[in-house]
Amino acid sequence: QVQLVESGGGLVQPGGSLRLSCAASRSIFSINIMAWYRQAPGKQRELVATITSDGRTNYADFVKGRFTISRDNAKNTVYLQMNSLKPEDTAVYYCNRRPVQNNLWGQGTQVTVSS
């Protein structure tokens, strides 16, 4: 069973950048679509970005042009580069496959955008 561990979150000022990592306990090569999700306080979890095993990406409208998802199958890691961060990007960020596999949820990593 794959386990996913997110890291890289923190406190950043508006306009700043962060790079999140999602490390898998074993190979993710066979997982076709990996994704980043986020959940803000009082809101439902939402999809942020997806990436296929051959590198095709897709983004939610609210992050297009600012966030970049990537994956390194050799390192069993998925990344989320976040630029031009806004206060509304504040949330706990999670990775999972798409469609979601409920037993893959990790603890997530907190991203707080505030001056």
Short mmCIF file of N, CA, C and O in Angstrom, two decimals:
data_model
loop_
_atom_site.label_atom_id
_atom_site.label_comp_id
_atom_site.label_asym_id
_atom_site.label_seq_id
_atom_site.Cartn_x
_atom_site.Cartn_y
_atom_site.Cartn_z
N GLN A 1 0.84 -1.18 0.00
CA GLN A 1 0.00 0.00 0.00
C GLN A 1 0.89 1.25 0.00
O GLN A 1 1.76 1.40 0.84
N VAL A 2 0.64 2.14 -0.96
CA VAL A 2 1.40 3.38 -1.03
C VAL A 2 0.98 4.33 0.09
O VAL A 2 -0.20 4.41 0.42
N GLN A 3 1.95 4.98 0.67
CA GLN A 3 1.67 6.07 1.61
C GLN A 3 2.23 7.36 1.03
O GLN A 3 3.31 7.35 0.42
N LEU A 4 1.51 8.45 1.24
CA LEU A 4 1.90 9.75 0.70
C LEU A 4 2.18 10.72 1.83
O LEU A 4 1.38 10.82 2.77
N VAL A 5 3.29 11.43 1.75
CA VAL A 5 3.66 12.41 2.76
C VAL A 5 3.92 13.75 2.09
O VAL A 5 4.84 13.87 1.27
N GLU A 6 3.12 14.74 2.48
CA GLU A 6 3.25 16.08 1.92
C GLU A 6 4.17 16.93 2.79
O GLU A 6 4.20 16.77 4.02
N SER A 7 4.90 17.83 2.16
CA SER A 7 5.79 18.74 2.89
C SER A 7 6.01 20.00 2.06
O SER A 7 5.63 20.06 0.88
N GLY A 8 6.62 21.01 2.70
CA GLY A 8 6.99 22.22 1.98
C GLY A 8 6.11 23.42 2.26
O GLY A 8 6.38 24.51 1.75
N GLY A 9 5.06 23.24 3.03
CA GLY A 9 4.19 24.36 3.33
C GLY A 9 4.84 25.34 4.31
O GLY A 9 5.94 25.11 4.81
N GLY A 10 4.13 26.42 4.57
CA GLY A 10 4.63 27.42 5.50
C GLY A 10 3.88 28.72 5.38
O GLY A 10 2.84 28.79 4.72
N LEU A 11 4.42 29.73 6.03
CA LEU A 11 3.85 31.08 6.00
C LEU A 11 4.60 31.90 4.95
O LEU A 11 5.83 31.96 4.98
N VAL A 12 3.87 32.52 4.06
CA VAL A 12 4.48 33.32 3.00
C VAL A 12 3.64 34.57 2.79
O VAL A 12 2.42 34.55 2.99
N GLN A 13 4.30 35.64 2.38
CA GLN A 13 3.58 36.88 2.11
C GLN A 13 2.89 36.81 0.75
O GLN A 13 3.31 36.04 -0.13
N PRO A 14 1.83 37.58 0.57
CA PRO A 14 1.19 37.64 -0.75
C PRO A 14 2.21 37.98 -1.83
O PRO A 14 3.09 38.83 -1.64
N GLY A 15 2.10 37.26 -2.95
CA GLY A 15 3.06 37.42 -4.03
C GLY A 15 4.25 36.49 -3.94
O GLY A 15 5.04 36.41 -4.89
N GLY A 16 4.39 35.80 -2.84
CA GLY A 16 5.52 34.91 -2.64
C GLY A 16 5.32 33.55 -3.30
O GLY A 16 4.32 33.29 -3.97
N SER A 17 6.30 32.68 -3.06
CA SER A 17 6.31 31.36 -3.68
C SER A 17 6.61 30.27 -2.65
O SER A 17 7.30 30.52 -1.65
N LEU A 18 6.10 29.10 -2.93
CA LEU A 18 6.42 27.89 -2.16
C LEU A 18 6.45 26.71 -3.13
O LEU A 18 5.77 26.73 -4.17
N ARG A 19 7.22 25.71 -2.76
CA ARG A 19 7.25 24.46 -3.52
C ARG A 19 6.87 23.32 -2.59
O ARG A 19 7.57 23.05 -1.62
N LEU A 20 5.76 22.68 -2.89
CA LEU A 20 5.30 21.54 -2.11
C LEU A 20 5.81 20.25 -2.72
O LEU A 20 5.97 20.14 -3.94
N SER A 21 6.04 19.27 -1.85
CA SER A 21 6.46 17.94 -2.30
C SER A 21 5.52 16.89 -1.74
O SER A 21 5.01 17.03 -0.62
N CYS A 22 5.31 15.86 -2.50
CA CYS A 22 4.50 14.72 -2.07
C CYS A 22 5.35 13.47 -2.33
O CYS A 22 5.54 13.08 -3.49
N ALA A 23 5.86 12.90 -1.26
CA ALA A 23 6.72 11.74 -1.38
C ALA A 23 5.93 10.47 -1.16
O ALA A 23 5.22 10.34 -0.14
N ALA A 24 6.06 9.54 -2.07
CA ALA A 24 5.37 8.26 -1.96
C ALA A 24 6.31 7.20 -1.41
O ALA A 24 7.51 7.23 -1.65
N SER A 25 5.73 6.27 -0.66
CA SER A 25 6.54 5.25 0.01
C SER A 25 7.04 4.19 -0.96
O SER A 25 7.97 3.45 -0.64
N ARG A 26 6.41 4.11 -2.11
CA ARG A 26 6.91 3.22 -3.14
C ARG A 26 6.54 3.79 -4.50
O ARG A 26 5.99 4.87 -4.59
N SER A 27 6.84 3.05 -5.54
CA SER A 27 6.71 3.57 -6.89
C SER A 27 5.30 4.08 -7.20
O SER A 27 4.31 3.43 -6.88
N ILE A 28 5.26 5.25 -7.81
CA ILE A 28 3.99 5.79 -8.28
C ILE A 28 3.90 5.71 -9.80
O ILE A 28 3.00 6.26 -10.41
N PHE A 29 4.84 5.01 -10.39
CA PHE A 29 4.87 4.95 -11.85
C PHE A 29 3.58 4.40 -12.41
O PHE A 29 3.10 4.83 -13.45
N SER A 30 2.99 3.45 -11.69
CA SER A 30 1.78 2.81 -12.19
C SER A 30 0.52 3.63 -11.94
O SER A 30 -0.55 3.30 -12.46
N ILE A 31 0.64 4.68 -11.15
CA ILE A 31 -0.53 5.53 -10.89
C ILE A 31 -0.63 6.54 -12.01
O ILE A 31 0.20 7.44 -12.14
N ASN A 32 -1.65 6.42 -12.83
CA ASN A 32 -1.74 7.23 -14.04
C ASN A 32 -1.85 8.72 -13.72
O ASN A 32 -1.10 9.54 -14.24
N ILE A 33 -2.80 9.05 -12.85
CA ILE A 33 -3.02 10.46 -12.56
C ILE A 33 -2.78 10.73 -11.08
O ILE A 33 -3.44 10.15 -10.23
N MET A 34 -1.84 11.63 -10.81
CA MET A 34 -1.62 12.14 -9.47
C MET A 34 -2.16 13.57 -9.41
O MET A 34 -2.22 14.27 -10.43
N ALA A 35 -2.54 13.97 -8.21
CA ALA A 35 -3.18 15.28 -8.10
C ALA A 35 -2.86 15.95 -6.78
O ALA A 35 -2.51 15.29 -5.80
N TRP A 36 -2.97 17.26 -6.78
CA TRP A 36 -2.93 18.06 -5.56
C TRP A 36 -4.35 18.57 -5.31
O TRP A 36 -5.04 19.02 -6.23
N TYR A 37 -4.73 18.55 -4.04
CA TYR A 37 -6.00 19.06 -3.58
C TYR A 37 -5.71 20.04 -2.44
O TYR A 37 -4.63 20.05 -1.87
N ARG A 38 -6.72 20.84 -2.09
CA ARG A 38 -6.56 21.71 -0.94
C ARG A 38 -7.90 21.87 -0.22
O ARG A 38 -8.96 21.72 -0.83
N GLN A 39 -7.78 22.18 1.06
CA GLN A 39 -8.98 22.42 1.85
C GLN A 39 -8.74 23.63 2.74
O GLN A 39 -7.85 23.60 3.61
N ALA A 40 -9.52 24.65 2.51
CA ALA A 40 -9.46 25.86 3.33
C ALA A 40 -10.41 25.70 4.51
O ALA A 40 -11.37 24.92 4.44
N PRO A 41 -10.18 26.47 5.57
CA PRO A 41 -11.05 26.36 6.76
C PRO A 41 -12.51 26.61 6.38
O PRO A 41 -12.84 27.58 5.71
N GLY A 42 -13.37 25.69 6.82
CA GLY A 42 -14.79 25.85 6.58
C GLY A 42 -15.25 25.54 5.17
O GLY A 42 -16.42 25.75 4.83
N LYS A 43 -14.35 25.06 4.33
CA LYS A 43 -14.69 24.77 2.94
C LYS A 43 -14.42 23.31 2.62
O LYS A 43 -13.67 22.63 3.32
N GLN A 44 -15.02 22.85 1.53
CA GLN A 44 -14.78 21.49 1.09
C GLN A 44 -13.42 21.38 0.39
O GLN A 44 -12.89 22.36 -0.14
N ARG A 45 -12.89 20.18 0.41
CA ARG A 45 -11.65 19.92 -0.30
C ARG A 45 -11.87 20.11 -1.80
O ARG A 45 -12.90 19.69 -2.32
N GLU A 46 -10.92 20.74 -2.48
CA GLU A 46 -11.06 20.99 -3.90
C GLU A 46 -9.82 20.58 -4.66
O GLU A 46 -8.71 20.59 -4.13
N LEU A 47 -10.04 20.23 -5.92
CA LEU A 47 -8.94 19.83 -6.78
C LEU A 47 -8.16 21.05 -7.25
O LEU A 47 -8.75 22.05 -7.68
N VAL A 48 -6.85 20.97 -7.20
CA VAL A 48 -5.98 22.08 -7.61
C VAL A 48 -5.34 21.80 -8.96
O VAL A 48 -5.37 22.64 -9.86
N ALA A 49 -4.73 20.62 -9.10
CA ALA A 49 -4.01 20.31 -10.33
C ALA A 49 -3.83 18.80 -10.46
O ALA A 49 -3.79 18.09 -9.44
N THR A 50 -3.71 18.33 -11.70
CA THR A 50 -3.46 16.92 -11.95
C THR A 50 -2.31 16.77 -12.93
O THR A 50 -2.01 17.67 -13.71
N ILE A 51 -1.69 15.59 -12.88
CA ILE A 51 -0.63 15.26 -13.82
C ILE A 51 -0.70 13.77 -14.13
O ILE A 51 -0.83 12.95 -13.22
N THR A 52 -0.62 13.44 -15.41
CA THR A 52 -0.64 12.04 -15.81
C THR A 52 0.78 11.46 -15.74
O THR A 52 1.77 12.19 -15.55
N SER A 53 0.86 10.15 -15.91
CA SER A 53 2.16 9.49 -15.82
C SER A 53 3.11 9.94 -16.94
O SER A 53 4.33 9.86 -16.78
N ASP A 54 2.54 10.44 -18.05
CA ASP A 54 3.40 10.92 -19.14
C ASP A 54 3.51 12.44 -19.15
O ASP A 54 3.98 13.01 -20.13
N GLY A 55 3.10 13.07 -18.05
CA GLY A 55 3.39 14.50 -17.87
C GLY A 55 2.35 15.49 -18.33
O GLY A 55 2.60 16.70 -18.29
N ARG A 56 1.19 15.02 -18.76
CA ARG A 56 0.14 15.97 -19.14
C ARG A 56 -0.48 16.56 -17.88
O ARG A 56 -0.79 15.85 -16.94
N THR A 57 -0.68 17.87 -17.90
CA THR A 57 -1.16 18.57 -16.71
C THR A 57 -2.49 19.26 -16.95
O THR A 57 -2.86 19.57 -18.08
N ASN A 58 -3.17 19.50 -15.84
CA ASN A 58 -4.44 20.23 -15.89
C ASN A 58 -4.57 21.00 -14.58
O ASN A 58 -4.09 20.52 -13.52
N TYR A 59 -5.17 22.19 -14.64
CA TYR A 59 -5.22 23.06 -13.48
C TYR A 59 -6.62 23.61 -13.27
O TYR A 59 -7.36 23.86 -14.24
N ALA A 60 -6.95 23.82 -12.01
CA ALA A 60 -8.16 24.56 -11.70
C ALA A 60 -7.98 26.00 -12.16
O ALA A 60 -6.86 26.54 -12.16
N ASP A 61 -9.08 26.62 -12.56
CA ASP A 61 -8.99 27.98 -13.09
C ASP A 61 -8.35 28.94 -12.10
O ASP A 61 -7.64 29.87 -12.49
N PHE A 62 -8.58 28.71 -10.81
CA PHE A 62 -8.11 29.68 -9.82
C PHE A 62 -6.59 29.61 -9.60
O PHE A 62 -6.04 30.43 -8.88
N VAL A 63 -5.90 28.64 -10.20
CA VAL A 63 -4.43 28.58 -10.07
C VAL A 63 -3.71 28.62 -11.41
O VAL A 63 -2.48 28.66 -11.45
N LYS A 64 -4.46 28.63 -12.50
CA LYS A 64 -3.83 28.63 -13.82
C LYS A 64 -2.89 29.82 -13.98
O LYS A 64 -3.24 30.95 -13.63
N GLY A 65 -1.71 29.54 -14.47
CA GLY A 65 -0.71 30.58 -14.68
C GLY A 65 0.12 30.89 -13.45
O GLY A 65 1.10 31.64 -13.53
N ARG A 66 -0.26 30.34 -12.30
CA ARG A 66 0.48 30.60 -11.06
C ARG A 66 1.12 29.34 -10.50
O ARG A 66 2.21 29.41 -9.92
N PHE A 67 0.45 28.22 -10.62
CA PHE A 67 0.94 26.96 -10.05
C PHE A 67 1.40 26.03 -11.16
O PHE A 67 0.86 26.04 -12.27
N THR A 68 2.40 25.21 -10.83
CA THR A 68 2.89 24.21 -11.77
C THR A 68 3.05 22.88 -11.06
O THR A 68 3.75 22.80 -10.04
N ILE A 69 2.40 21.85 -11.58
CA ILE A 69 2.53 20.51 -11.03
C ILE A 69 3.54 19.73 -11.85
O ILE A 69 3.63 19.89 -13.08
N SER A 70 4.33 18.92 -11.18
CA SER A 70 5.30 18.07 -11.88
C SER A 70 5.46 16.77 -11.09
O SER A 70 5.03 16.69 -9.94
N ARG A 71 6.05 15.79 -11.72
CA ARG A 71 6.30 14.52 -11.03
C ARG A 71 7.63 13.95 -11.46
O ARG A 71 8.06 14.11 -12.60
N ASP A 72 8.27 13.29 -10.53
CA ASP A 72 9.52 12.59 -10.79
C ASP A 72 9.28 11.14 -10.41
O ASP A 72 9.38 10.78 -9.23
N ASN A 73 8.96 10.32 -11.38
CA ASN A 73 8.63 8.92 -11.09
C ASN A 73 9.81 8.17 -10.50
O ASN A 73 9.64 7.27 -9.68
N ALA A 74 11.02 8.56 -10.88
CA ALA A 74 12.21 7.89 -10.35
C ALA A 74 12.38 8.15 -8.86
O ALA A 74 12.92 7.32 -8.13
N LYS A 75 11.92 9.33 -8.42
CA LYS A 75 12.02 9.69 -7.00
C LYS A 75 10.70 9.47 -6.27
O LYS A 75 10.60 9.80 -5.08
N ASN A 76 9.70 8.96 -6.99
CA ASN A 76 8.38 8.72 -6.38
C ASN A 76 7.83 9.97 -5.72
O ASN A 76 7.28 9.93 -4.62
N THR A 77 7.97 11.10 -6.39
CA THR A 77 7.59 12.38 -5.81
C THR A 77 6.82 13.23 -6.81
O THR A 77 7.14 13.25 -8.00
N VAL A 78 5.80 13.91 -6.28
CA VAL A 78 5.03 14.87 -7.05
C VAL A 78 5.24 16.24 -6.41
O VAL A 78 5.28 16.35 -5.19
N TYR A 79 5.37 17.25 -7.24
CA TYR A 79 5.65 18.60 -6.75
C TYR A 79 4.53 19.56 -7.14
O TYR A 79 3.80 19.33 -8.11
N LEU A 80 4.43 20.64 -6.38
CA LEU A 80 3.55 21.74 -6.75
C LEU A 80 4.30 23.04 -6.50
O LEU A 80 4.54 23.41 -5.35
N GLN A 81 4.72 23.67 -7.58
CA GLN A 81 5.36 24.97 -7.48
C GLN A 81 4.26 26.03 -7.48
O GLN A 81 3.47 26.10 -8.43
N MET A 82 4.24 26.84 -6.44
CA MET A 82 3.18 27.85 -6.29
C MET A 82 3.82 29.23 -6.30
O MET A 82 4.64 29.54 -5.42
N ASN A 83 3.47 30.02 -7.28
CA ASN A 83 3.98 31.39 -7.40
C ASN A 83 2.83 32.38 -7.29
O ASN A 83 1.66 32.00 -7.41
N SER A 84 3.17 33.63 -7.07
CA SER A 84 2.16 34.70 -6.97
C SER A 84 1.04 34.31 -6.03
O SER A 84 -0.15 34.45 -6.34
N LEU A 85 1.41 33.84 -4.87
CA LEU A 85 0.42 33.35 -3.91
C LEU A 85 -0.47 34.48 -3.41
O LEU A 85 -0.03 35.63 -3.25
N LYS A 86 -1.72 34.11 -3.17
CA LYS A 86 -2.74 35.05 -2.70
C LYS A 86 -3.27 34.58 -1.34
O LYS A 86 -3.21 33.38 -1.04
N PRO A 87 -3.82 35.49 -0.55
CA PRO A 87 -4.39 35.06 0.73
C PRO A 87 -5.44 33.95 0.57
O PRO A 87 -5.52 33.06 1.43
N GLU A 88 -6.17 33.95 -0.51
CA GLU A 88 -7.18 32.92 -0.72
C GLU A 88 -6.59 31.56 -1.07
O GLU A 88 -7.33 30.57 -1.16
N ASP A 89 -5.29 31.48 -1.24
CA ASP A 89 -4.63 30.19 -1.42
C ASP A 89 -4.35 29.50 -0.08
O ASP A 89 -3.88 28.35 -0.06
N THR A 90 -4.62 30.19 1.00
CA THR A 90 -4.42 29.61 2.33
C THR A 90 -5.28 28.38 2.50
O THR A 90 -6.50 28.42 2.33
N ALA A 91 -4.64 27.26 2.83
CA ALA A 91 -5.34 25.98 2.94
C ALA A 91 -4.34 24.91 3.36
O ALA A 91 -3.13 25.14 3.37
N VAL A 92 -4.88 23.75 3.69
CA VAL A 92 -4.05 22.56 3.83
C VAL A 92 -4.03 21.88 2.46
O VAL A 92 -5.08 21.65 1.87
N TYR A 93 -2.84 21.59 1.97
CA TYR A 93 -2.66 20.98 0.66
C TYR A 93 -2.34 19.49 0.80
O TYR A 93 -1.49 19.11 1.62
N TYR A 94 -3.02 18.69 0.00
CA TYR A 94 -2.88 17.25 0.02
C TYR A 94 -2.58 16.74 -1.38
O TYR A 94 -3.01 17.32 -2.37
N CYS A 95 -1.90 15.60 -1.44
CA CYS A 95 -1.81 14.91 -2.73
C CYS A 95 -2.56 13.59 -2.62
O CYS A 95 -2.79 13.06 -1.54
N ASN A 96 -2.98 13.11 -3.76
CA ASN A 96 -3.69 11.84 -3.84
C ASN A 96 -3.72 11.48 -5.31
O ASN A 96 -3.26 12.23 -6.17
N ARG A 97 -4.28 10.36 -5.63
CA ARG A 97 -4.47 10.03 -7.02
C ARG A 97 -5.80 10.62 -7.46
O ARG A 97 -6.55 11.20 -6.69
N ARG A 98 -6.05 10.51 -8.77
CA ARG A 98 -7.36 10.92 -9.29
C ARG A 98 -7.85 9.80 -10.18
O ARG A 98 -7.14 9.42 -11.13
N PRO A 99 -9.02 9.24 -9.90
CA PRO A 99 -9.91 9.62 -8.81
C PRO A 99 -9.30 9.32 -7.45
O PRO A 99 -8.38 8.52 -7.32
N VAL A 100 -9.85 9.99 -6.45
CA VAL A 100 -9.32 9.89 -5.09
C VAL A 100 -9.40 8.46 -4.58
O VAL A 100 -10.36 7.74 -4.82
N GLN A 101 -8.37 8.08 -3.85
CA GLN A 101 -8.38 6.82 -3.12
C GLN A 101 -8.35 7.19 -1.64
O GLN A 101 -7.34 7.72 -1.15
N ASN A 102 -9.43 6.96 -0.94
CA ASN A 102 -9.59 7.52 0.40
C ASN A 102 -8.51 7.08 1.38
O ASN A 102 -8.14 7.84 2.28
N ASN A 103 -7.99 5.88 1.23
CA ASN A 103 -6.98 5.44 2.18
C ASN A 103 -5.59 5.98 1.86
O ASN A 103 -4.61 5.61 2.52
N LEU A 104 -5.49 6.87 0.89
CA LEU A 104 -4.20 7.50 0.56
C LEU A 104 -4.03 8.88 1.18
O LEU A 104 -2.94 9.44 1.11
N TRP A 105 -5.09 9.42 1.76
CA TRP A 105 -4.95 10.77 2.32
C TRP A 105 -3.88 10.80 3.39
O TRP A 105 -3.88 10.00 4.31
N GLY A 106 -2.97 11.78 3.28
CA GLY A 106 -1.98 12.00 4.31
C GLY A 106 -2.42 13.13 5.22
O GLY A 106 -3.59 13.52 5.22
N GLN A 107 -1.47 13.68 5.97
CA GLN A 107 -1.80 14.77 6.90
C GLN A 107 -1.83 16.12 6.20
O GLN A 107 -2.33 17.09 6.77
N GLY A 108 -1.30 16.18 5.01
CA GLY A 108 -1.28 17.44 4.28
C GLY A 108 -0.20 18.37 4.79
O GLY A 108 0.50 18.09 5.76
N THR A 109 -0.08 19.50 4.11
CA THR A 109 0.87 20.53 4.52
C THR A 109 0.18 21.88 4.49
O THR A 109 -0.49 22.22 3.51
N GLN A 110 0.33 22.64 5.56
CA GLN A 110 -0.38 23.91 5.71
C GLN A 110 0.33 25.01 4.92
O GLN A 110 1.54 25.20 5.07
N VAL A 111 -0.43 25.71 4.12
CA VAL A 111 0.06 26.90 3.42
C VAL A 111 -0.74 28.09 3.91
O VAL A 111 -1.97 28.09 3.84
N THR A 112 -0.05 29.08 4.42
CA THR A 112 -0.69 30.30 4.91
C THR A 112 -0.09 31.49 4.18
O THR A 112 1.12 31.69 4.21
N VAL A 113 -0.95 32.23 3.52
CA VAL A 113 -0.51 33.41 2.77
C VAL A 113 -1.07 34.64 3.49
O VAL A 113 -2.27 34.88 3.50
N SER A 114 -0.16 35.38 4.08
CA SER A 114 -0.59 36.51 4.90
C SER A 114 0.56 37.50 5.05
O SER A 114 1.73 37.12 5.10
N SER A 115 0.19 38.78 5.14
CA SER A 115 1.20 39.80 5.39
C SER A 115 1.34 40.06 6.87
O SER A 115 2.16 40.89 7.29
#
